[in-house]
Amino acid sequence: MRASRRKRPAAPRTSDAARLDSYPHPYPDGWYRIADSDSLRPGDLRYLECLGRQLVLWRGQDGAPHLMHAFCPHLGANLSFGRVRGNCIECGFHRWRFTGEGRAAHVPYSDHVPEGVLTPPLPVREAHGQVFTYHSCRGTPNATEAPPIPLPRIAEVDDGSFVFRGAHDAGRVGMHLLEFAENSVDRAHFQPVHGQLRIPWTQIPVPGVHIEHEADWSLDPDVPWKMYFFDTAALRIFGRRVERAGASARISFFGPGGVVTFRFTVPNGGEIEMYQTHLPVGPLEQQVNFRWFADRRLPRWLVWYIVGNWISQWARDIEIWENKIYQAHPRLCADDGPVFRLRRWYQQFLPERDAGGSREADTNVQ
């Protein structure tokens, strides 16, 4: 009789309760992706819980998207159970209608329509097939004013030299948004976590093939809300470094990490630009999406390979992120990255009461 194989017990998970109190405010100021444009047709509406808010997203018959507080200012019904009428949203409870500016447009049983903005809308923009909103942890931002951080666009997509090559819904990851930003300065983890080449889109290692990373990080000298991370990767195949098999990436943060763009450069080939977006649906939960565009000259298989490589390596961090705490006063060594400098930069997106952070000197900045 063959002995049965015993399953390896699953590793115990760190509880959210043990982790949550260690982190700063979970919903920093910035842009966040809330939908694919083609998933929201004229007349569609949907309910969203994210960024510590309850929201209704809808698109008028004129094609304009709108986002506002989900509950009717009249008697509190959820507006997502209503419908879109023309360019207004109609509550299913008493059939009050509201414009995209949050004003009452019609009350079916009264000539006395309340004046003024009854439910302030949030700023909404569309870029390259995605719907974004600007969130402020200091209150509802004015939807008629330009947010302090511009929404990034890809110039080559606008002029037609880059074309859409794919999108990937990575689902939800149990992490705080700060972790992705802090990962950019943690260069010491690259070799132990990301040094093994994987088959693209999988966690299957490629025997004998390793990745050598040369990483750097900087703040933008002209605008305070932007930072950069640079990574040049070369392959070492059975101990021999193969330069032409590598690629480089410039990663740009437009705020705390809700919207991040990756510019991959293939030597003697072309370029790829990818959005990686994080939407905080809870204090320790991010909805993660990828969307990428490439130079028309790049073969589809090569774009698939490069993007799939990145996503395979990104997934290597998930188990760590989902089980760690935030060390407010980490004990760093001389060869760690500029962690404190990154944290001071990140504080500009937090409410004042949560922006204290660590004031220790960052002796690791070179």
mmCIF file of C-alpha atoms in Angstrom:
data_model
loop_
_atom_site.group_PDB
_atom_site.id
_atom_site.type_symbol
_atom_site.label_atom_id
_atom_site.label_comp_id
_atom_site.label_asym_id
_atom_site.label_seq_id
_atom_site.Cartn_x
_atom_site.Cartn_y
_atom_site.Cartn_z
ATOM 1 C CA MET A 1 0.000 0.000 0.000
ATOM 2 C CA ARG A 2 1.497 3.345 -1.052
ATOM 3 C CA ALA A 3 1.970 5.865 1.726
ATOM 4 C CA SER A 4 -0.072 9.026 1.297
ATOM 5 C CA ARG A 5 1.785 12.304 0.870
ATOM 6 C CA ARG A 6 1.143 14.799 3.613
ATOM 7 C CA LYS A 7 0.285 18.306 2.521
ATOM 8 C CA ARG A 8 2.586 21.008 3.754
ATOM 9 C CA PRO A 9 0.596 23.166 6.169
ATOM 10 C CA ALA A 10 -0.052 26.695 5.022
ATOM 11 C CA ALA A 11 2.110 29.307 6.691
ATOM 12 C CA PRO A 12 0.213 31.265 9.326
ATOM 13 C CA ARG A 13 -0.700 34.769 8.189
ATOM 14 C CA THR A 14 -0.062 37.934 10.109
ATOM 15 C CA SER A 15 -3.419 39.366 11.154
ATOM 16 C CA ASP A 16 -4.463 42.782 9.887
ATOM 17 C CA ALA A 17 -5.101 43.829 13.481
ATOM 18 C CA ALA A 18 -1.435 43.226 14.283
ATOM 19 C CA ARG A 19 -0.347 45.283 11.275
ATOM 20 C CA LEU A 20 -2.834 48.130 10.911
ATOM 21 C CA ASP A 21 -1.868 50.273 13.891
ATOM 22 C CA SER A 22 1.751 50.419 12.755
ATOM 23 C CA TYR A 23 1.037 52.204 9.455
ATOM 24 C CA PRO A 24 0.341 55.875 8.662
ATOM 25 C CA HIS A 25 -2.929 57.161 7.174
ATOM 26 C CA PRO A 26 -4.070 54.691 4.456
ATOM 27 C CA TYR A 27 -5.638 57.114 1.941
ATOM 28 C CA PRO A 28 -3.080 59.763 0.920
ATOM 29 C CA ASP A 29 -3.723 62.623 -1.489
ATOM 30 C CA GLY A 30 -3.371 61.678 -5.137
ATOM 31 C CA TRP A 31 -4.833 60.252 -8.331
ATOM 32 C CA TYR A 32 -6.417 56.806 -8.340
ATOM 33 C CA ARG A 33 -7.737 54.605 -11.130
ATOM 34 C CA ILE A 34 -11.368 53.626 -10.539
ATOM 35 C CA ALA A 35 -12.467 51.922 -13.788
ATOM 36 C CA ASP A 36 -11.670 51.013 -17.366
ATOM 37 C CA SER A 37 -13.273 53.535 -19.701
ATOM 38 C CA ASP A 38 -14.892 50.889 -21.885
ATOM 39 C CA SER A 39 -16.553 49.274 -18.852
ATOM 40 C CA LEU A 40 -18.600 52.435 -18.227
ATOM 41 C CA ARG A 41 -20.943 53.105 -21.141
ATOM 42 C CA PRO A 42 -23.335 56.077 -21.344
ATOM 43 C CA GLY A 43 -26.159 55.369 -18.915
ATOM 44 C CA ASP A 44 -24.111 53.007 -16.719
ATOM 45 C CA LEU A 45 -23.636 53.547 -13.006
ATOM 46 C CA ARG A 46 -21.936 51.598 -10.229
ATOM 47 C CA TYR A 47 -21.299 51.694 -6.507
ATOM 48 C CA LEU A 48 -17.699 51.938 -5.233
ATOM 49 C CA GLU A 49 -16.182 51.609 -1.780
ATOM 50 C CA CYS A 50 -12.622 52.885 -1.811
ATOM 51 C CA LEU A 51 -10.370 55.542 -0.287
ATOM 52 C CA GLY A 52 -12.480 55.422 2.873
ATOM 53 C CA ARG A 53 -15.498 56.674 0.907
ATOM 54 C CA GLN A 54 -18.780 55.341 -0.492
ATOM 55 C CA LEU A 55 -19.153 56.607 -4.045
ATOM 56 C CA VAL A 56 -21.325 56.331 -7.144
ATOM 57 C CA LEU A 57 -19.671 56.442 -10.557
ATOM 58 C CA TRP A 58 -21.834 57.118 -13.605
ATOM 59 C CA ARG A 59 -21.630 58.271 -17.201
ATOM 60 C CA GLY A 60 -24.160 60.666 -18.701
ATOM 61 C CA GLN A 61 -25.607 60.268 -22.172
ATOM 62 C CA ASP A 62 -23.193 62.976 -23.352
ATOM 63 C CA GLY A 63 -20.313 60.627 -22.479
ATOM 64 C CA ALA A 64 -18.986 62.534 -19.460
ATOM 65 C CA PRO A 65 -18.140 60.466 -16.337
ATOM 66 C CA HIS A 66 -19.127 61.691 -12.874
ATOM 67 C CA LEU A 67 -18.296 60.635 -9.326
ATOM 68 C CA MET A 68 -20.028 61.712 -6.126
ATOM 69 C CA HIS A 69 -21.051 60.606 -2.657
ATOM 70 C CA ALA A 70 -23.170 57.478 -3.084
ATOM 71 C CA PHE A 71 -26.040 58.392 -0.776
ATOM 72 C CA CYS A 72 -28.820 60.744 -1.748
ATOM 73 C CA PRO A 73 -28.680 64.026 0.218
ATOM 74 C CA HIS A 74 -32.482 63.911 0.471
ATOM 75 C CA LEU A 75 -33.089 60.830 2.646
ATOM 76 C CA GLY A 76 -30.003 58.694 2.169
ATOM 77 C CA ALA A 77 -30.875 56.125 -0.505
ATOM 78 C CA ASN A 78 -27.971 54.590 -2.420
ATOM 79 C CA LEU A 79 -27.932 56.408 -5.764
ATOM 80 C CA SER A 80 -26.391 53.415 -7.547
ATOM 81 C CA PHE A 81 -29.791 51.708 -7.251
ATOM 82 C CA GLY A 82 -31.289 54.515 -9.325
ATOM 83 C CA ARG A 83 -30.651 55.230 -12.987
ATOM 84 C CA VAL A 84 -29.123 57.730 -15.369
ATOM 85 C CA ARG A 85 -31.629 60.065 -17.029
ATOM 86 C CA GLY A 86 -30.000 62.098 -19.774
ATOM 87 C CA ASN A 87 -27.017 63.735 -18.103
ATOM 88 C CA CYS A 88 -28.425 63.418 -14.576
ATOM 89 C CA ILE A 89 -28.531 60.620 -12.024
ATOM 90 C CA GLU A 90 -31.972 59.809 -10.617
ATOM 91 C CA CYS A 91 -32.506 58.419 -7.134
ATOM 92 C CA GLY A 92 -34.668 55.287 -7.048
ATOM 93 C CA PHE A 93 -36.327 56.284 -3.750
ATOM 94 C CA HIS A 94 -38.088 59.589 -4.569
ATOM 95 C CA ARG A 95 -36.795 60.169 -8.123
ATOM 96 C CA TRP A 96 -34.864 63.297 -7.331
ATOM 97 C CA ARG A 97 -32.385 64.030 -10.109
ATOM 98 C CA PHE A 98 -28.901 65.443 -9.679
ATOM 99 C CA THR A 99 -26.471 66.939 -12.160
ATOM 100 C CA GLY A 100 -22.828 65.904 -12.386
ATOM 101 C CA GLU A 101 -22.049 69.044 -10.366
ATOM 102 C CA GLY A 102 -24.097 67.706 -7.449
ATOM 103 C CA ARG A 103 -27.040 70.098 -7.831
ATOM 104 C CA ALA A 104 -30.683 69.065 -7.663
ATOM 105 C CA ALA A 105 -32.182 69.287 -11.169
ATOM 106 C CA HIS A 106 -35.677 67.921 -10.614
ATOM 107 C CA VAL A 107 -38.041 66.921 -7.796
ATOM 108 C CA PRO A 108 -41.086 65.210 -9.383
ATOM 109 C CA TYR A 109 -43.598 66.142 -6.689
ATOM 110 C CA SER A 110 -42.477 69.715 -5.928
ATOM 111 C CA ASP A 111 -41.660 73.024 -7.582
ATOM 112 C CA HIS A 112 -39.354 73.866 -4.671
ATOM 113 C CA VAL A 113 -36.056 72.362 -5.826
ATOM 114 C CA PRO A 114 -33.251 72.938 -3.271
ATOM 115 C CA GLU A 115 -30.522 75.240 -4.519
ATOM 116 C CA GLY A 116 -26.763 74.954 -4.343
ATOM 117 C CA VAL A 117 -24.445 71.954 -4.376
ATOM 118 C CA LEU A 118 -26.107 69.245 -2.305
ATOM 119 C CA THR A 119 -23.543 66.480 -2.815
ATOM 120 C CA PRO A 120 -20.068 67.677 -3.854
ATOM 121 C CA PRO A 121 -18.612 65.703 -6.792
ATOM 122 C CA LEU A 122 -15.022 64.497 -6.966
ATOM 123 C CA PRO A 123 -12.662 65.396 -9.828
ATOM 124 C CA VAL A 124 -12.770 62.784 -12.611
ATOM 125 C CA ARG A 125 -10.478 62.505 -15.639
ATOM 126 C CA GLU A 126 -9.966 59.930 -18.388
ATOM 127 C CA ALA A 127 -6.606 58.994 -19.865
ATOM 128 C CA HIS A 128 -5.714 56.206 -22.267
ATOM 129 C CA GLY A 129 -8.727 54.013 -21.582
ATOM 130 C CA GLN A 130 -8.910 54.541 -17.823
ATOM 131 C CA VAL A 131 -11.075 56.609 -15.463
ATOM 132 C CA PHE A 132 -9.290 58.343 -12.585
ATOM 133 C CA THR A 133 -10.333 60.420 -9.600
ATOM 134 C CA TYR A 134 -8.332 62.804 -7.438
ATOM 135 C CA HIS A 135 -8.724 62.081 -3.724
ATOM 136 C CA SER A 136 -7.767 64.334 -0.831
ATOM 137 C CA CYS A 137 -7.595 63.123 2.749
ATOM 138 C CA ARG A 138 -8.250 66.715 3.815
ATOM 139 C CA GLY A 139 -11.842 66.696 2.518
ATOM 140 C CA THR A 140 -13.665 66.605 -0.801
ATOM 141 C CA PRO A 141 -11.562 68.415 -3.456
ATOM 142 C CA ASN A 142 -13.245 70.992 -5.673
ATOM 143 C CA ALA A 143 -14.166 69.188 -8.894
ATOM 144 C CA THR A 144 -14.125 72.433 -10.893
ATOM 145 C CA GLU A 145 -10.529 73.291 -9.979
ATOM 146 C CA ALA A 146 -7.393 71.628 -11.326
ATOM 147 C CA PRO A 147 -5.949 69.200 -8.746
ATOM 148 C CA PRO A 148 -2.480 70.106 -7.437
ATOM 149 C CA ILE A 149 -1.002 67.038 -9.159
ATOM 150 C CA PRO A 150 -1.615 66.686 -12.923
ATOM 151 C CA LEU A 151 -2.768 63.318 -14.202
ATOM 152 C CA PRO A 152 0.055 61.758 -16.247
ATOM 153 C CA ARG A 153 -0.430 61.117 -19.933
ATOM 154 C CA ILE A 154 1.808 59.293 -22.401
ATOM 155 C CA ALA A 155 2.825 61.657 -25.196
ATOM 156 C CA GLU A 156 3.519 58.817 -27.648
ATOM 157 C CA VAL A 157 0.013 57.431 -27.147
ATOM 158 C CA ASP A 158 -1.460 60.867 -27.807
ATOM 159 C CA ASP A 159 0.528 61.271 -31.032
ATOM 160 C CA GLY A 160 -0.092 57.691 -32.207
ATOM 161 C CA SER A 161 3.480 56.363 -32.150
ATOM 162 C CA PHE A 162 2.666 54.016 -29.230
ATOM 163 C CA VAL A 163 -0.251 51.586 -29.444
ATOM 164 C CA PHE A 164 -2.228 49.688 -26.838
ATOM 165 C CA ARG A 165 -0.727 46.248 -26.207
ATOM 166 C CA GLY A 166 -2.540 44.864 -23.177
ATOM 167 C CA ALA A 167 -4.015 45.137 -19.679
ATOM 168 C CA HIS A 168 -3.925 42.932 -16.609
ATOM 169 C CA ASP A 169 -6.191 42.922 -13.566
ATOM 170 C CA ALA A 170 -3.986 41.653 -10.737
ATOM 171 C CA GLY A 171 -6.822 41.622 -8.214
ATOM 172 C CA ARG A 172 -6.443 42.719 -4.613
ATOM 173 C CA VAL A 173 -3.282 42.692 -2.551
ATOM 174 C CA GLY A 174 -3.332 42.958 1.243
ATOM 175 C CA MET A 175 -0.832 45.775 1.619
ATOM 176 C CA HIS A 176 -0.579 49.429 2.583
ATOM 177 C CA LEU A 177 0.045 51.831 -0.301
ATOM 178 C CA LEU A 178 3.263 53.090 1.314
ATOM 179 C CA GLU A 179 4.926 49.709 0.784
ATOM 180 C CA PHE A 180 5.131 50.103 -2.977
ATOM 181 C CA ALA A 181 6.745 53.525 -2.675
ATOM 182 C CA GLU A 182 9.149 52.333 0.009
ATOM 183 C CA ASN A 183 10.086 49.344 -2.142
ATOM 184 C CA SER A 184 11.695 51.773 -4.608
ATOM 185 C CA VAL A 185 14.486 52.732 -2.197
ATOM 186 C CA ASP A 186 14.995 49.266 -0.716
ATOM 187 C CA ARG A 187 17.730 48.254 -3.109
ATOM 188 C CA ALA A 188 19.083 45.596 -0.721
ATOM 189 C CA HIS A 189 16.093 43.322 -1.393
ATOM 190 C CA PHE A 190 16.548 43.154 -5.149
ATOM 191 C CA GLN A 191 18.967 40.243 -5.336
ATOM 192 C CA PRO A 192 17.421 37.972 -2.670
ATOM 193 C CA VAL A 193 13.826 38.549 -3.838
ATOM 194 C CA HIS A 194 14.206 39.428 -7.542
ATOM 195 C CA GLY A 195 17.516 37.854 -8.529
ATOM 196 C CA GLN A 196 16.102 34.686 -10.110
ATOM 197 C CA LEU A 197 14.585 34.887 -13.589
ATOM 198 C CA ARG A 198 11.052 33.474 -13.778
ATOM 199 C CA ILE A 199 9.040 32.327 -16.765
ATOM 200 C CA PRO A 200 6.985 35.453 -17.634
ATOM 201 C CA TRP A 201 3.614 35.673 -15.901
ATOM 202 C CA THR A 202 4.499 32.764 -13.575
ATOM 203 C CA GLN A 203 6.554 31.974 -10.482
ATOM 204 C CA ILE A 204 8.399 29.125 -12.233
ATOM 205 C CA PRO A 205 12.180 29.742 -12.015
ATOM 206 C CA VAL A 206 14.383 29.465 -15.085
ATOM 207 C CA PRO A 207 17.318 27.234 -14.010
ATOM 208 C CA GLY A 208 20.754 28.807 -14.276
ATOM 209 C CA VAL A 209 19.479 32.264 -15.247
ATOM 210 C CA HIS A 210 19.765 35.138 -12.804
ATOM 211 C CA ILE A 211 19.109 38.880 -12.970
ATOM 212 C CA GLU A 212 21.631 41.477 -11.881
ATOM 213 C CA HIS A 213 20.006 44.756 -10.852
ATOM 214 C CA GLU A 214 21.599 48.186 -10.763
ATOM 215 C CA ALA A 215 19.104 50.486 -9.035
ATOM 216 C CA ASP A 216 18.953 54.200 -8.295
ATOM 217 C CA TRP A 217 16.381 56.634 -6.881
ATOM 218 C CA SER A 218 15.845 60.395 -7.020
ATOM 219 C CA LEU A 219 13.336 63.147 -6.327
ATOM 220 C CA ASP A 220 12.256 65.485 -9.096
ATOM 221 C CA PRO A 221 14.160 68.781 -8.713
ATOM 222 C CA ASP A 222 11.268 70.899 -10.018
ATOM 223 C CA VAL A 223 8.032 69.459 -8.593
ATOM 224 C CA PRO A 224 7.659 68.140 -5.030
ATOM 225 C CA TRP A 225 5.102 65.413 -5.772
ATOM 226 C CA LYS A 226 7.193 63.430 -8.258
ATOM 227 C CA MET A 227 9.952 60.880 -7.716
ATOM 228 C CA TYR A 228 11.834 58.376 -9.855
ATOM 229 C CA PHE A 229 13.237 54.912 -9.501
ATOM 230 C CA PHE A 230 15.681 53.509 -12.066
ATOM 231 C CA ASP A 231 16.575 49.879 -12.643
ATOM 232 C CA THR A 232 18.989 48.427 -15.183
ATOM 233 C CA ALA A 233 18.791 44.651 -15.389
ATOM 234 C CA ALA A 234 21.238 42.293 -17.057
ATOM 235 C CA LEU A 235 21.030 38.518 -17.271
ATOM 236 C CA ARG A 236 23.676 36.145 -15.985
ATOM 237 C CA ILE A 237 23.281 32.781 -17.709
ATOM 238 C CA PHE A 238 25.159 29.950 -15.980
ATOM 239 C CA GLY A 239 27.483 32.523 -14.477
ATOM 240 C CA ARG A 240 28.148 34.517 -17.659
ATOM 241 C CA ARG A 241 26.776 38.059 -17.903
ATOM 242 C CA VAL A 242 24.855 38.664 -21.154
ATOM 243 C CA GLU A 243 24.405 42.415 -21.587
ATOM 244 C CA ARG A 244 22.254 42.359 -24.728
ATOM 245 C CA ALA A 245 19.615 40.250 -22.950
ATOM 246 C CA GLY A 246 18.820 42.993 -20.436
ATOM 247 C CA ALA A 247 16.661 46.090 -20.338
ATOM 248 C CA SER A 248 16.304 49.278 -18.324
ATOM 249 C CA ALA A 249 13.308 50.884 -16.673
ATOM 250 C CA ARG A 250 12.488 54.367 -15.427
ATOM 251 C CA ILE A 251 9.652 54.304 -12.909
ATOM 252 C CA SER A 252 7.847 57.603 -12.221
ATOM 253 C CA PHE A 253 5.641 58.215 -9.184
ATOM 254 C CA PHE A 254 3.016 60.927 -9.664
ATOM 255 C CA GLY A 255 2.126 61.220 -5.985
ATOM 256 C CA PRO A 256 2.211 58.513 -3.317
ATOM 257 C CA GLY A 257 1.766 55.503 -5.619
ATOM 258 C CA GLY A 258 -1.828 55.470 -6.819
ATOM 259 C CA VAL A 259 -0.554 56.071 -10.364
ATOM 260 C CA VAL A 260 2.927 54.938 -11.383
ATOM 261 C CA THR A 261 4.326 54.726 -14.919
ATOM 262 C CA PHE A 262 7.098 52.449 -16.173
ATOM 263 C CA ARG A 263 9.209 53.284 -19.218
ATOM 264 C CA PHE A 264 11.004 50.125 -20.389
ATOM 265 C CA THR A 265 13.813 50.602 -22.897
ATOM 266 C CA VAL A 266 14.941 47.651 -24.995
ATOM 267 C CA PRO A 267 18.491 48.137 -26.374
ATOM 268 C CA ASN A 268 18.321 48.687 -30.147
ATOM 269 C CA GLY A 269 14.614 47.843 -30.029
ATOM 270 C CA GLY A 270 12.159 50.415 -28.760
ATOM 271 C CA GLU A 271 10.200 51.423 -25.683
ATOM 272 C CA ILE A 272 7.184 50.352 -23.659
ATOM 273 C CA GLU A 273 5.176 52.545 -21.296
ATOM 274 C CA MET A 274 3.070 50.879 -18.618
ATOM 275 C CA TYR A 275 0.677 52.171 -15.980
ATOM 276 C CA GLN A 276 0.669 50.377 -12.651
ATOM 277 C CA THR A 277 -2.183 51.633 -10.487
ATOM 278 C CA HIS A 278 -3.185 51.000 -6.886
ATOM 279 C CA LEU A 279 -6.658 51.794 -5.541
ATOM 280 C CA PRO A 280 -6.965 51.504 -1.748
ATOM 281 C CA VAL A 281 -10.253 49.669 -1.189
ATOM 282 C CA GLY A 282 -9.403 49.288 2.500
ATOM 283 C CA PRO A 283 -6.608 50.405 4.842
ATOM 284 C CA LEU A 284 -4.564 47.296 4.001
ATOM 285 C CA GLU A 285 -6.028 46.307 0.636
ATOM 286 C CA GLN A 286 -5.108 47.553 -2.840
ATOM 287 C CA GLN A 287 -6.788 46.848 -6.155
ATOM 288 C CA VAL A 288 -3.864 46.580 -8.597
ATOM 289 C CA ASN A 289 -4.105 47.041 -12.366
ATOM 290 C CA PHE A 290 -1.624 47.201 -15.232
ATOM 291 C CA ARG A 291 -2.102 48.736 -18.679
ATOM 292 C CA TRP A 292 0.642 49.099 -21.271
ATOM 293 C CA PHE A 293 1.457 50.639 -24.627
ATOM 294 C CA ALA A 294 4.429 50.069 -26.905
ATOM 295 C CA ASP A 295 6.326 51.364 -29.896
ATOM 296 C CA ARG A 296 4.648 49.990 -33.015
ATOM 297 C CA ARG A 297 7.966 48.487 -34.118
ATOM 298 C CA LEU A 298 8.326 46.209 -31.080
ATOM 299 C CA PRO A 299 7.158 42.639 -31.687
ATOM 300 C CA ARG A 300 4.173 41.623 -29.588
ATOM 301 C CA TRP A 301 6.027 38.623 -28.155
ATOM 302 C CA LEU A 302 8.811 40.889 -26.861
ATOM 303 C CA VAL A 303 6.331 43.247 -25.198
ATOM 304 C CA TRP A 304 4.603 40.200 -23.656
ATOM 305 C CA TYR A 305 7.960 38.931 -22.383
ATOM 306 C CA ILE A 306 9.108 42.218 -20.805
ATOM 307 C CA VAL A 307 5.789 43.089 -19.159
ATOM 308 C CA GLY A 308 5.308 39.493 -18.004
ATOM 309 C CA ASN A 309 8.775 39.507 -16.477
ATOM 310 C CA TRP A 310 8.006 42.624 -14.483
ATOM 311 C CA ILE A 311 4.671 41.278 -13.234
ATOM 312 C CA SER A 312 6.296 37.978 -12.217
ATOM 313 C CA GLN A 313 8.909 39.876 -10.210
ATOM 314 C CA TRP A 314 6.342 42.258 -8.716
ATOM 315 C CA ALA A 315 4.362 39.248 -7.442
ATOM 316 C CA ARG A 316 7.445 38.070 -5.542
ATOM 317 C CA ASP A 317 6.926 40.908 -3.038
ATOM 318 C CA ILE A 318 3.272 40.171 -2.281
ATOM 319 C CA GLU A 319 3.761 37.565 0.437
ATOM 320 C CA ILE A 320 6.183 39.902 2.207
ATOM 321 C CA TRP A 321 3.909 42.944 1.928
ATOM 322 C CA GLU A 322 0.884 41.020 3.154
ATOM 323 C CA ASN A 323 2.623 39.843 6.333
ATOM 324 C CA LYS A 324 4.857 42.708 7.428
ATOM 325 C CA ILE A 325 4.402 45.677 9.719
ATOM 326 C CA TYR A 326 5.632 49.238 9.317
ATOM 327 C CA GLN A 327 8.726 49.951 11.402
ATOM 328 C CA ALA A 328 8.508 53.647 12.284
ATOM 329 C CA HIS A 329 12.108 53.580 13.555
ATOM 330 C CA PRO A 330 13.897 50.942 11.481
ATOM 331 C CA ARG A 331 17.461 50.017 12.382
ATOM 332 C CA LEU A 332 19.227 50.586 9.081
ATOM 333 C CA CYS A 333 22.803 49.909 8.094
ATOM 334 C CA ALA A 334 25.116 52.051 5.996
ATOM 335 C CA ASP A 335 24.312 50.201 2.771
ATOM 336 C CA ASP A 336 20.522 50.468 2.982
ATOM 337 C CA GLY A 337 18.712 52.877 0.693
ATOM 338 C CA PRO A 338 17.406 56.371 1.618
ATOM 339 C CA VAL A 339 14.371 55.087 3.520
ATOM 340 C CA PHE A 340 13.947 58.151 5.751
ATOM 341 C CA ARG A 341 14.262 60.527 2.823
ATOM 342 C CA LEU A 342 11.497 58.627 1.000
ATOM 343 C CA ARG A 343 9.296 58.761 4.099
ATOM 344 C CA ARG A 344 9.751 62.509 4.449
ATOM 345 C CA TRP A 345 8.725 62.907 0.788
ATOM 346 C CA TYR A 346 5.650 60.716 1.336
ATOM 347 C CA GLN A 347 4.456 62.799 4.300
ATOM 348 C CA GLN A 348 3.316 65.644 2.018
ATOM 349 C CA PHE A 349 0.350 63.482 0.951
ATOM 350 C CA LEU A 350 -0.875 62.738 4.493
ATOM 351 C CA PRO A 351 -3.089 64.664 6.928
ATOM 352 C CA GLU A 352 -1.007 66.840 9.206
ATOM 353 C CA ARG A 353 -1.786 64.779 12.288
ATOM 354 C CA ASP A 354 -0.388 61.661 10.590
ATOM 355 C CA ALA A 355 2.588 63.249 8.869
ATOM 356 C CA GLY A 356 4.959 63.292 11.836
ATOM 357 C CA GLY A 357 6.869 60.189 10.819
ATOM 358 C CA SER A 358 10.396 59.559 11.890
ATOM 359 C CA ARG A 359 12.666 62.584 12.157
ATOM 360 C CA GLU A 360 15.863 60.556 12.462
ATOM 361 C CA ALA A 361 18.691 61.749 10.277
ATOM 362 C CA ASP A 362 19.002 59.813 7.057
ATOM 363 C CA THR A 363 22.677 59.004 7.074
ATOM 364 C CA ASN A 364 22.300 56.592 4.189
ATOM 365 C CA VAL A 365 21.730 59.197 1.453
ATOM 366 C CA GLN A 366 24.786 59.297 -0.757
#
